[in-house]
């Protein structure tokens, strides 16, 4: 990779890591539903200037509801219910484990030996983290959080079917498709009056967080990431995502004085280590067709 593109990949990972901290701060003012709605409404502004990509509505909705709506709404609800930001950033990256697993089940893409080892390592790390659930946040909150990487993984596989389209246009419309039902959900769950009050009483801190989440973390960062994946192989680009949980954990420890017990910290490191083994190994092989 060119040095400039390496810097872009690192920058995107830093932006995504800091986004977890911005989400936690924004949740002091907004409900999880409203915060997620605002995030995608801001990121969908480019739809005013770009045409809808040549992707069918059912596929567009399916990708949006998994890759964006399901992933980020689950994150927001879990953080609002007390799941630490640093831990959240690690769990979300476990999507690599689920992506490889679902690809094996649905498309017969057998993981390599090293990927299998990585899956086993990451699974052990998740089990170690599960052993710490119930002390500072509930089992229910952790269950909601686990929806995020699973939804992320399904969205990754669906995204394969949207080929030969401009990434910026696609992500803008995916955000729009997610924002509409999220706004309806916000009105139903929060009520019109509380929603209007939260919007009109938004502080400068809340506004900055939402602009960062919608305009930078979602719109710009995803576009940059898509451009890198267009110009380089996934094996060259995807490992940079390993920086996200480290940035998220470090930032949360500074911003919120977040600390981790020995078992949870060991579990987080084990998960990241397993993901590293998966991402740095060779791509999965497809089972040969049997007549």
PDB file of C-alpha atoms in Angstrom:
ATOM      1  CA  UNK A   1       0.000   0.000   0.000  1.00  0.00           C
ATOM      2  CA  UNK A   2       1.088   3.572  -0.655  1.00  0.00           C
ATOM      3  CA  UNK A   3       2.179   5.448   2.489  1.00  0.00           C
ATOM      4  CA  UNK A   4      -0.695   7.915   2.034  1.00  0.00           C
ATOM      5  CA  UNK A   5      -3.230   5.066   1.903  1.00  0.00           C
ATOM      6  CA  UNK A   6      -1.699   3.448   4.984  1.00  0.00           C
ATOM      7  CA  UNK A   7      -2.233   6.753   6.785  1.00  0.00           C
ATOM      8  CA  UNK A   8      -5.852   6.818   5.560  1.00  0.00           C
ATOM      9  CA  UNK A   9      -6.444   3.268   6.841  1.00  0.00           C
ATOM     10  CA  UNK A  10      -5.025   4.174  10.247  1.00  0.00           C
ATOM     11  CA  UNK A  11      -7.072   7.389  10.302  1.00  0.00           C
ATOM     12  CA  UNK A  12     -10.286   5.479   9.602  1.00  0.00           C
ATOM     13  CA  UNK A  13      -9.519   3.023  12.405  1.00  0.00           C
ATOM     14  CA  UNK A  14      -8.886   5.918  14.804  1.00  0.00           C
ATOM     15  CA  UNK A  15     -12.132   7.620  13.756  1.00  0.00           C
ATOM     16  CA  UNK A  16     -14.132   4.438  14.320  1.00  0.00           C
ATOM     17  CA  UNK A  17     -12.479   3.869  17.690  1.00  0.00           C
ATOM     18  CA  UNK A  18     -13.257   7.410  18.852  1.00  0.00           C
ATOM     19  CA  UNK A  19     -16.834   7.025  17.581  1.00  0.00           C
ATOM     20  CA  UNK A  20     -17.581   4.663  20.480  1.00  0.00           C
ATOM     21  CA  UNK A  21     -16.644   7.420  22.926  1.00  0.00           C
ATOM     22  CA  UNK A  22     -18.727   9.974  21.004  1.00  0.00           C
ATOM     23  CA  UNK A  23     -21.696   7.583  21.140  1.00  0.00           C
ATOM     24  CA  UNK A  24     -21.403   7.264  24.913  1.00  0.00           C
ATOM     25  CA  UNK A  25     -21.322  11.054  25.330  1.00  0.00           C
ATOM     26  CA  UNK A  26     -24.268  11.563  22.954  1.00  0.00           C
ATOM     27  CA  UNK A  27     -26.327   9.033  24.908  1.00  0.00           C
ATOM     28  CA  UNK A  28     -26.279  11.460  27.842  1.00  0.00           C
ATOM     29  CA  UNK A  29     -28.711  13.599  25.820  1.00  0.00           C
ATOM     30  CA  UNK A  30     -30.426  11.253  23.394  1.00  0.00           C
ATOM     31  CA  UNK A  31     -32.145   7.898  23.605  1.00  0.00           C
ATOM     32  CA  UNK A  32     -30.442   5.061  21.700  1.00  0.00           C
ATOM     33  CA  UNK A  33     -33.172   5.188  19.055  1.00  0.00           C
ATOM     34  CA  UNK A  34     -32.926   8.956  18.534  1.00  0.00           C
ATOM     35  CA  UNK A  35     -29.121   8.966  18.523  1.00  0.00           C
ATOM     36  CA  UNK A  36     -28.997   6.241  15.876  1.00  0.00           C
ATOM     37  CA  UNK A  37     -31.644   8.053  13.836  1.00  0.00           C
ATOM     38  CA  UNK A  38     -29.672  11.306  13.903  1.00  0.00           C
ATOM     39  CA  UNK A  39     -26.482   9.472  12.979  1.00  0.00           C
ATOM     40  CA  UNK A  40     -27.954   8.058   9.794  1.00  0.00           C
ATOM     41  CA  UNK A  41     -30.046  11.130   8.958  1.00  0.00           C
ATOM     42  CA  UNK A  42     -26.851  13.230   8.902  1.00  0.00           C
ATOM     43  CA  UNK A  43     -24.976  10.586   6.922  1.00  0.00           C
ATOM     44  CA  UNK A  44     -27.843  10.410   4.406  1.00  0.00           C
ATOM     45  CA  UNK A  45     -27.577  14.094   3.395  1.00  0.00           C
ATOM     46  CA  UNK A  46     -25.519  13.202   0.264  1.00  0.00           C
ATOM     47  CA  UNK A  47     -28.633  11.444  -1.077  1.00  0.00           C
ATOM     48  CA  UNK A  48     -29.804  14.919  -2.097  1.00  0.00           C
ATOM     49  CA  UNK A  49     -26.958  15.021  -4.622  1.00  0.00           C
ATOM     50  CA  UNK A  50     -26.347  11.408  -5.689  1.00  0.00           C
ATOM     51  CA  UNK A  51     -28.691   9.029  -7.466  1.00  0.00           C
ATOM     52  CA  UNK A  52     -29.757   5.716  -6.015  1.00  0.00           C
ATOM     53  CA  UNK A  53     -27.236   3.007  -6.951  1.00  0.00           C
ATOM     54  CA  UNK A  54     -28.288   0.244  -9.293  1.00  0.00           C
ATOM     55  CA  UNK A  55     -29.292  -2.078  -6.481  1.00  0.00           C
ATOM     56  CA  UNK A  56     -32.752  -3.561  -5.993  1.00  0.00           C
ATOM     57  CA  UNK A  57     -34.850  -2.167  -3.145  1.00  0.00           C
ATOM     58  CA  UNK A  58     -35.094  -5.532  -1.326  1.00  0.00           C
ATOM     59  CA  UNK A  59     -31.294  -5.898  -1.342  1.00  0.00           C
ATOM     60  CA  UNK A  60     -30.785  -2.258  -0.359  1.00  0.00           C
ATOM     61  CA  UNK A  61     -33.167  -2.656   2.580  1.00  0.00           C
ATOM     62  CA  UNK A  62     -31.641  -5.974   3.656  1.00  0.00           C
ATOM     63  CA  UNK A  63     -28.102  -4.549   3.680  1.00  0.00           C
ATOM     64  CA  UNK A  64     -29.189  -1.378   5.466  1.00  0.00           C
ATOM     65  CA  UNK A  65     -31.162  -3.188   8.162  1.00  0.00           C
ATOM     66  CA  UNK A  66     -28.250  -5.494   9.010  1.00  0.00           C
ATOM     67  CA  UNK A  67     -25.030  -3.608   8.258  1.00  0.00           C
ATOM     68  CA  UNK A  68     -26.307  -0.299   9.678  1.00  0.00           C
ATOM     69  CA  UNK A  69     -29.626  -0.328  11.551  1.00  0.00           C
ATOM     70  CA  UNK A  70     -29.191  -3.589  13.444  1.00  0.00           C
ATOM     71  CA  UNK A  71     -25.505  -3.165  14.145  1.00  0.00           C
ATOM     72  CA  UNK A  72     -25.559   0.404  15.446  1.00  0.00           C
ATOM     73  CA  UNK A  73     -28.919   0.314  17.239  1.00  0.00           C
ATOM     74  CA  UNK A  74     -27.775  -2.730  19.219  1.00  0.00           C
ATOM     75  CA  UNK A  75     -24.511  -0.953  20.057  1.00  0.00           C
ATOM     76  CA  UNK A  76     -26.344   2.142  21.269  1.00  0.00           C
ATOM     77  CA  UNK A  77     -28.821   0.218  23.412  1.00  0.00           C
ATOM     78  CA  UNK A  78     -26.040  -1.870  24.986  1.00  0.00           C
ATOM     79  CA  UNK A  79     -23.905   1.175  25.814  1.00  0.00           C
ATOM     80  CA  UNK A  80     -26.962   2.951  27.240  1.00  0.00           C
ATOM     81  CA  UNK A  81     -27.597  -0.075  29.461  1.00  0.00           C
ATOM     82  CA  UNK A  82     -24.103   0.088  30.929  1.00  0.00           C
ATOM     83  CA  UNK A  83     -21.835  -2.040  28.745  1.00  0.00           C
ATOM     84  CA  UNK A  84     -18.372  -0.396  28.854  1.00  0.00           C
ATOM     85  CA  UNK A  85     -17.349   1.423  25.685  1.00  0.00           C
ATOM     86  CA  UNK A  86     -13.987  -0.335  25.419  1.00  0.00           C
ATOM     87  CA  UNK A  87     -15.582  -3.760  25.736  1.00  0.00           C
ATOM     88  CA  UNK A  88     -18.197  -2.807  23.147  1.00  0.00           C
ATOM     89  CA  UNK A  89     -15.511  -1.896  20.626  1.00  0.00           C
ATOM     90  CA  UNK A  90     -13.923  -5.333  21.059  1.00  0.00           C
ATOM     91  CA  UNK A  91     -17.174  -7.305  20.842  1.00  0.00           C
ATOM     92  CA  UNK A  92     -18.245  -5.508  17.652  1.00  0.00           C
ATOM     93  CA  UNK A  93     -15.001  -6.547  15.936  1.00  0.00           C
ATOM     94  CA  UNK A  94     -15.867 -10.180  16.653  1.00  0.00           C
ATOM     95  CA  UNK A  95     -18.001  -9.823  13.517  1.00  0.00           C
ATOM     96  CA  UNK A  96     -15.018 -11.345  11.693  1.00  0.00           C
ATOM     97  CA  UNK A  97     -15.671 -14.600  13.547  1.00  0.00           C
ATOM     98  CA  UNK A  98     -19.354 -14.630  12.587  1.00  0.00           C
ATOM     99  CA  UNK A  99     -18.688 -13.535   8.997  1.00  0.00           C
ATOM    100  CA  UNK A 100     -16.367 -16.493   8.399  1.00  0.00           C
ATOM    101  CA  UNK A 101     -18.763 -18.852  10.180  1.00  0.00           C
ATOM    102  CA  UNK A 102     -21.811 -17.736   8.201  1.00  0.00           C
ATOM    103  CA  UNK A 103     -19.842 -17.860   4.937  1.00  0.00           C
ATOM    104  CA  UNK A 104     -18.929 -21.470   5.712  1.00  0.00           C
ATOM    105  CA  UNK A 105     -22.546 -22.408   6.446  1.00  0.00           C
ATOM    106  CA  UNK A 106     -24.229 -20.525   3.608  1.00  0.00           C
ATOM    107  CA  UNK A 107     -21.633 -20.525   0.834  1.00  0.00           C
ATOM    108  CA  UNK A 108     -19.505 -23.563   1.705  1.00  0.00           C
ATOM    109  CA  UNK A 109     -16.446 -21.341   2.100  1.00  0.00           C
ATOM    110  CA  UNK A 110     -14.284 -23.518   4.282  1.00  0.00           C
ATOM    111  CA  UNK A 111     -12.037 -21.548   6.629  1.00  0.00           C
ATOM    112  CA  UNK A 112      -8.345 -22.313   6.401  1.00  0.00           C
ATOM    113  CA  UNK A 113      -6.520 -24.045   9.230  1.00  0.00           C
ATOM    114  CA  UNK A 114      -5.229 -20.725  10.569  1.00  0.00           C
ATOM    115  CA  UNK A 115      -8.702 -19.164  10.366  1.00  0.00           C
ATOM    116  CA  UNK A 116     -10.105 -22.116  12.303  1.00  0.00           C
ATOM    117  CA  UNK A 117      -7.442 -21.589  14.970  1.00  0.00           C
ATOM    118  CA  UNK A 118      -8.316 -17.878  15.043  1.00  0.00           C
ATOM    119  CA  UNK A 119     -12.017 -18.689  15.471  1.00  0.00           C
ATOM    120  CA  UNK A 120     -11.198 -21.008  18.374  1.00  0.00           C
ATOM    121  CA  UNK A 121      -9.012 -18.373  20.046  1.00  0.00           C
ATOM    122  CA  UNK A 122     -11.638 -15.640  19.633  1.00  0.00           C
ATOM    123  CA  UNK A 123     -14.366 -17.963  20.950  1.00  0.00           C
ATOM    124  CA  UNK A 124     -12.313 -18.666  24.079  1.00  0.00           C
ATOM    125  CA  UNK A 125     -11.927 -14.902  24.547  1.00  0.00           C
ATOM    126  CA  UNK A 126     -15.694 -14.387  24.233  1.00  0.00           C
ATOM    127  CA  UNK A 127     -16.302 -17.114  26.813  1.00  0.00           C
ATOM    128  CA  UNK A 128     -13.840 -15.400  29.162  1.00  0.00           C
ATOM    129  CA  UNK A 129     -15.746 -12.123  28.730  1.00  0.00           C
ATOM    130  CA  UNK A 130     -19.029 -13.944  29.348  1.00  0.00           C
ATOM    131  CA  UNK A 131     -17.612 -15.001  32.704  1.00  0.00           C
ATOM    132  CA  UNK A 132     -17.532 -11.328  33.753  1.00  0.00           C
ATOM    133  CA  UNK A 133     -21.126 -10.540  32.728  1.00  0.00           C
ATOM    134  CA  UNK A 134     -23.515  -9.654  35.534  1.00  0.00           C
ATOM    135  CA  UNK A 135     -21.113  -7.642  37.680  1.00  0.00           C
ATOM    136  CA  UNK A 136     -21.247  -4.143  36.159  1.00  0.00           C
ATOM    137  CA  UNK A 137     -23.868  -4.722  33.446  1.00  0.00           C
ATOM    138  CA  UNK A 138     -26.690  -7.179  32.912  1.00  0.00           C
ATOM    139  CA  UNK A 139     -26.831 -10.384  30.910  1.00  0.00           C
ATOM    140  CA  UNK A 140     -29.614  -8.792  28.858  1.00  0.00           C
ATOM    141  CA  UNK A 141     -27.402  -5.865  27.897  1.00  0.00           C
ATOM    142  CA  UNK A 142     -24.659  -8.255  26.778  1.00  0.00           C
ATOM    143  CA  UNK A 143     -27.191 -10.267  24.753  1.00  0.00           C
ATOM    144  CA  UNK A 144     -28.319  -7.078  22.997  1.00  0.00           C
ATOM    145  CA  UNK A 145     -24.693  -6.181  22.259  1.00  0.00           C
ATOM    146  CA  UNK A 146     -24.087  -9.579  20.649  1.00  0.00           C
ATOM    147  CA  UNK A 147     -26.755  -8.690  18.068  1.00  0.00           C
ATOM    148  CA  UNK A 148     -24.334  -6.066  16.737  1.00  0.00           C
ATOM    149  CA  UNK A 149     -21.526  -8.325  15.433  1.00  0.00           C
ATOM    150  CA  UNK A 150     -24.021 -10.911  14.177  1.00  0.00           C
ATOM    151  CA  UNK A 151     -25.935  -8.244  12.258  1.00  0.00           C
ATOM    152  CA  UNK A 152     -22.634  -6.783  11.043  1.00  0.00           C
ATOM    153  CA  UNK A 153     -21.579 -10.194   9.701  1.00  0.00           C
ATOM    154  CA  UNK A 154     -24.852 -10.768   7.841  1.00  0.00           C
ATOM    155  CA  UNK A 155     -24.567  -7.295   6.330  1.00  0.00           C
ATOM    156  CA  UNK A 156     -21.020  -8.069   5.167  1.00  0.00           C
ATOM    157  CA  UNK A 157     -22.246 -11.100   3.255  1.00  0.00           C
ATOM    158  CA  UNK A 158     -25.223  -9.256   1.757  1.00  0.00           C
ATOM    159  CA  UNK A 159     -22.921  -6.438   0.673  1.00  0.00           C
ATOM    160  CA  UNK A 160     -21.203  -8.894  -1.671  1.00  0.00           C
ATOM    161  CA  UNK A 161     -24.295  -8.849  -3.884  1.00  0.00           C
ATOM    162  CA  UNK A 162     -24.091  -5.095  -4.456  1.00  0.00           C
ATOM    163  CA  UNK A 163     -21.395  -5.172  -7.103  1.00  0.00           C
ATOM    164  CA  UNK A 164     -20.152  -2.545  -9.551  1.00  0.00           C
ATOM    165  CA  UNK A 165     -21.671   0.414  -7.691  1.00  0.00           C
ATOM    166  CA  UNK A 166     -20.116   3.581  -6.283  1.00  0.00           C
ATOM    167  CA  UNK A 167     -19.419   2.997  -2.590  1.00  0.00           C
ATOM    168  CA  UNK A 168     -20.156   6.575  -1.548  1.00  0.00           C
ATOM    169  CA  UNK A 169     -23.560   6.542  -3.253  1.00  0.00           C
ATOM    170  CA  UNK A 170     -24.393   3.120  -1.855  1.00  0.00           C
ATOM    171  CA  UNK A 171     -23.513   3.989   1.741  1.00  0.00           C
ATOM    172  CA  UNK A 172     -25.456   7.266   1.547  1.00  0.00           C
ATOM    173  CA  UNK A 173     -28.601   5.449   0.452  1.00  0.00           C
ATOM    174  CA  UNK A 174     -28.066   2.699   3.004  1.00  0.00           C
ATOM    175  CA  UNK A 175     -28.070   5.420   5.667  1.00  0.00           C
ATOM    176  CA  UNK A 176     -31.295   6.911   4.300  1.00  0.00           C
ATOM    177  CA  UNK A 177     -33.014   3.528   4.269  1.00  0.00           C
ATOM    178  CA  UNK A 178     -31.977   3.002   7.907  1.00  0.00           C
ATOM    179  CA  UNK A 179     -32.942   6.511   9.066  1.00  0.00           C
ATOM    180  CA  UNK A 180     -36.599   6.335   7.984  1.00  0.00           C
ATOM    181  CA  UNK A 181     -37.712   3.307  10.069  1.00  0.00           C
ATOM    182  CA  UNK A 182     -35.481   4.444  12.935  1.00  0.00           C
ATOM    183  CA  UNK A 183     -37.296   7.773  13.051  1.00  0.00           C
ATOM    184  CA  UNK A 184     -40.638   5.952  13.195  1.00  0.00           C
ATOM    185  CA  UNK A 185     -39.289   3.710  15.956  1.00  0.00           C
ATOM    186  CA  UNK A 186     -38.117   6.765  17.885  1.00  0.00           C
ATOM    187  CA  UNK A 187     -41.542   8.395  17.708  1.00  0.00           C
ATOM    188  CA  UNK A 188     -43.226   5.196  18.884  1.00  0.00           C
ATOM    189  CA  UNK A 189     -40.789   4.333  21.687  1.00  0.00           C
ATOM    190  CA  UNK A 190     -39.966   7.845  22.936  1.00  0.00           C
ATOM    191  CA  UNK A 191     -43.062   9.786  21.933  1.00  0.00           C
ATOM    192  CA  UNK A 192     -43.268  12.880  19.684  1.00  0.00           C
ATOM    193  CA  UNK A 193     -43.017  15.427  22.511  1.00  0.00           C
ATOM    194  CA  UNK A 194     -39.883  14.002  24.212  1.00  0.00           C
ATOM    195  CA  UNK A 195     -38.277  13.574  20.787  1.00  0.00           C
ATOM    196  CA  UNK A 196     -38.963  17.197  19.862  1.00  0.00           C
ATOM    197  CA  UNK A 197     -37.726  18.371  23.266  1.00  0.00           C
ATOM    198  CA  UNK A 198     -34.454  16.430  22.902  1.00  0.00           C
ATOM    199  CA  UNK A 199     -33.871  17.939  19.462  1.00  0.00           C
ATOM    200  CA  UNK A 200     -34.655  21.523  20.433  1.00  0.00           C
ATOM    201  CA  UNK A 201     -32.649  21.356  23.678  1.00  0.00           C
ATOM    202  CA  UNK A 202     -29.591  19.779  22.041  1.00  0.00           C
ATOM    203  CA  UNK A 203     -26.351  21.086  23.538  1.00  0.00           C
ATOM    204  CA  UNK A 204     -23.273  22.061  21.543  1.00  0.00           C
ATOM    205  CA  UNK A 205     -21.560  18.904  22.810  1.00  0.00           C
ATOM    206  CA  UNK A 206     -24.428  16.765  21.576  1.00  0.00           C
ATOM    207  CA  UNK A 207     -24.413  18.498  18.190  1.00  0.00           C
ATOM    208  CA  UNK A 208     -20.662  18.029  17.761  1.00  0.00           C
ATOM    209  CA  UNK A 209     -20.939  14.348  18.698  1.00  0.00           C
ATOM    210  CA  UNK A 210     -23.748  13.762  16.221  1.00  0.00           C
ATOM    211  CA  UNK A 211     -21.965  15.593  13.410  1.00  0.00           C
ATOM    212  CA  UNK A 212     -18.887  13.511  14.140  1.00  0.00           C
ATOM    213  CA  UNK A 213     -20.853  10.253  14.214  1.00  0.00           C
ATOM    214  CA  UNK A 214     -22.958  10.980  11.148  1.00  0.00           C
ATOM    215  CA  UNK A 215     -20.751  13.124   8.960  1.00  0.00           C
ATOM    216  CA  UNK A 216     -17.284  11.783   9.775  1.00  0.00           C
ATOM    217  CA  UNK A 217     -17.513   8.291  11.296  1.00  0.00           C
ATOM    218  CA  UNK A 218     -20.335   7.035   9.079  1.00  0.00           C
ATOM    219  CA  UNK A 219     -20.285   9.021   5.830  1.00  0.00           C
ATOM    220  CA  UNK A 220     -16.643   9.959   5.268  1.00  0.00           C
ATOM    221  CA  UNK A 221     -14.930   7.047   7.056  1.00  0.00           C
ATOM    222  CA  UNK A 222     -17.024   4.378   5.336  1.00  0.00           C
ATOM    223  CA  UNK A 223     -16.389   6.040   1.968  1.00  0.00           C
ATOM    224  CA  UNK A 224     -12.627   6.076   2.596  1.00  0.00           C
ATOM    225  CA  UNK A 225     -12.732   2.439   3.713  1.00  0.00           C
ATOM    226  CA  UNK A 226     -14.688   1.459   0.610  1.00  0.00           C
ATOM    227  CA  UNK A 227     -12.156   3.282  -1.594  1.00  0.00           C
ATOM    228  CA  UNK A 228      -9.291   1.372   0.028  1.00  0.00           C
ATOM    229  CA  UNK A 229     -11.091  -1.940  -0.499  1.00  0.00           C
ATOM    230  CA  UNK A 230     -11.589  -0.963  -4.145  1.00  0.00           C
ATOM    231  CA  UNK A 231      -7.895  -0.213  -4.708  1.00  0.00           C
ATOM    232  CA  UNK A 232      -6.334  -2.993  -2.609  1.00  0.00           C
ATOM    233  CA  UNK A 233      -7.096  -6.553  -1.590  1.00  0.00           C
ATOM    234  CA  UNK A 234      -9.090  -7.181   1.562  1.00  0.00           C
ATOM    235  CA  UNK A 235      -6.050  -8.903   3.078  1.00  0.00           C
ATOM    236  CA  UNK A 236      -4.135  -5.623   2.837  1.00  0.00           C
ATOM    237  CA  UNK A 237      -6.896  -3.381   4.200  1.00  0.00           C
ATOM    238  CA  UNK A 238      -9.004  -5.314   6.715  1.00  0.00           C
ATOM    239  CA  UNK A 239      -6.218  -5.940   9.299  1.00  0.00           C
ATOM    240  CA  UNK A 240      -6.171  -2.200   9.996  1.00  0.00           C
ATOM    241  CA  UNK A 241      -9.597  -2.697  11.626  1.00  0.00           C
ATOM    242  CA  UNK A 242      -7.715  -4.401  14.470  1.00  0.00           C
ATOM    243  CA  UNK A 243      -6.703  -0.923  15.610  1.00  0.00           C
ATOM    244  CA  UNK A 244     -10.336   0.010  16.337  1.00  0.00           C
ATOM    245  CA  UNK A 245     -10.769  -1.830  19.679  1.00  0.00           C
ATOM    246  CA  UNK A 246      -7.390  -0.593  20.899  1.00  0.00           C
ATOM    247  CA  UNK A 247      -8.300   3.011  20.088  1.00  0.00           C
ATOM    248  CA  UNK A 248     -11.785   2.583  21.570  1.00  0.00           C
ATOM    249  CA  UNK A 249     -10.487   1.014  24.788  1.00  0.00           C
ATOM    250  CA  UNK A 250      -7.689   3.567  25.220  1.00  0.00           C
ATOM    251  CA  UNK A 251     -10.008   6.508  24.538  1.00  0.00           C
ATOM    252  CA  UNK A 252     -12.677   5.220  26.933  1.00  0.00           C
ATOM    253  CA  UNK A 253     -10.097   4.718  29.691  1.00  0.00           C
ATOM    254  CA  UNK A 254      -9.059   8.371  29.285  1.00  0.00           C
ATOM    255  CA  UNK A 255     -12.539   9.841  28.821  1.00  0.00           C
ATOM    256  CA  UNK A 256     -14.442   7.750  31.376  1.00  0.00           C
ATOM    257  CA  UNK A 257     -11.646   6.296  33.541  1.00  0.00           C
ATOM    258  CA  UNK A 258     -12.796   2.888  32.345  1.00  0.00           C
ATOM    259  CA  UNK A 259     -10.897  -0.047  33.837  1.00  0.00           C
ATOM    260  CA  UNK A 260     -11.070  -3.784  33.221  1.00  0.00           C
ATOM    261  CA  UNK A 261     -10.601  -6.679  35.586  1.00  0.00           C
ATOM    262  CA  UNK A 262      -7.928  -9.312  34.822  1.00  0.00           C
ATOM    263  CA  UNK A 263     -10.376 -11.861  33.343  1.00  0.00           C
ATOM    264  CA  UNK A 264     -12.188  -9.334  31.139  1.00  0.00           C
ATOM    265  CA  UNK A 265      -8.958  -7.738  29.968  1.00  0.00           C
ATOM    266  CA  UNK A 266      -7.509 -11.150  29.162  1.00  0.00           C
ATOM    267  CA  UNK A 267     -10.693 -12.024  27.284  1.00  0.00           C
ATOM    268  CA  UNK A 268     -10.569  -8.793  25.265  1.00  0.00           C
ATOM    269  CA  UNK A 269      -6.923  -9.364  24.324  1.00  0.00           C
ATOM    270  CA  UNK A 270      -7.706 -12.990  23.413  1.00  0.00           C
ATOM    271  CA  UNK A 271     -10.598 -11.945  21.152  1.00  0.00           C
ATOM    272  CA  UNK A 272      -8.439  -9.385  19.351  1.00  0.00           C
ATOM    273  CA  UNK A 273      -5.658 -11.969  19.045  1.00  0.00           C
ATOM    274  CA  UNK A 274      -8.041 -14.491  17.519  1.00  0.00           C
ATOM    275  CA  UNK A 275      -9.357 -11.898  15.084  1.00  0.00           C
ATOM    276  CA  UNK A 276      -5.777 -11.038  14.111  1.00  0.00           C
ATOM    277  CA  UNK A 277      -5.076 -14.700  13.319  1.00  0.00           C
ATOM    278  CA  UNK A 278      -8.256 -14.871  11.204  1.00  0.00           C
ATOM    279  CA  UNK A 279      -7.627 -11.679   9.273  1.00  0.00           C
ATOM    280  CA  UNK A 280      -3.936 -12.252   8.647  1.00  0.00           C
ATOM    281  CA  UNK A 281      -4.407 -15.797   7.385  1.00  0.00           C
ATOM    282  CA  UNK A 282      -5.151 -16.688   3.799  1.00  0.00           C
ATOM    283  CA  UNK A 283      -8.693 -16.389   2.469  1.00  0.00           C
ATOM    284  CA  UNK A 284     -11.164 -19.228   2.883  1.00  0.00           C
ATOM    285  CA  UNK A 285     -11.471 -21.884   0.190  1.00  0.00           C
ATOM    286  CA  UNK A 286     -14.749 -22.874  -1.415  1.00  0.00           C
ATOM    287  CA  UNK A 287     -15.872 -26.484  -1.310  1.00  0.00           C
ATOM    288  CA  UNK A 288     -15.730 -28.061  -4.785  1.00  0.00           C
ATOM    289  CA  UNK A 289     -19.101 -28.899  -6.285  1.00  0.00           C
ATOM    290  CA  UNK A 290     -19.964 -32.581  -6.150  1.00  0.00           C
ATOM    291  CA  UNK A 291     -21.838 -33.990  -9.133  1.00  0.00           C
TER     292      UNK A 291
END
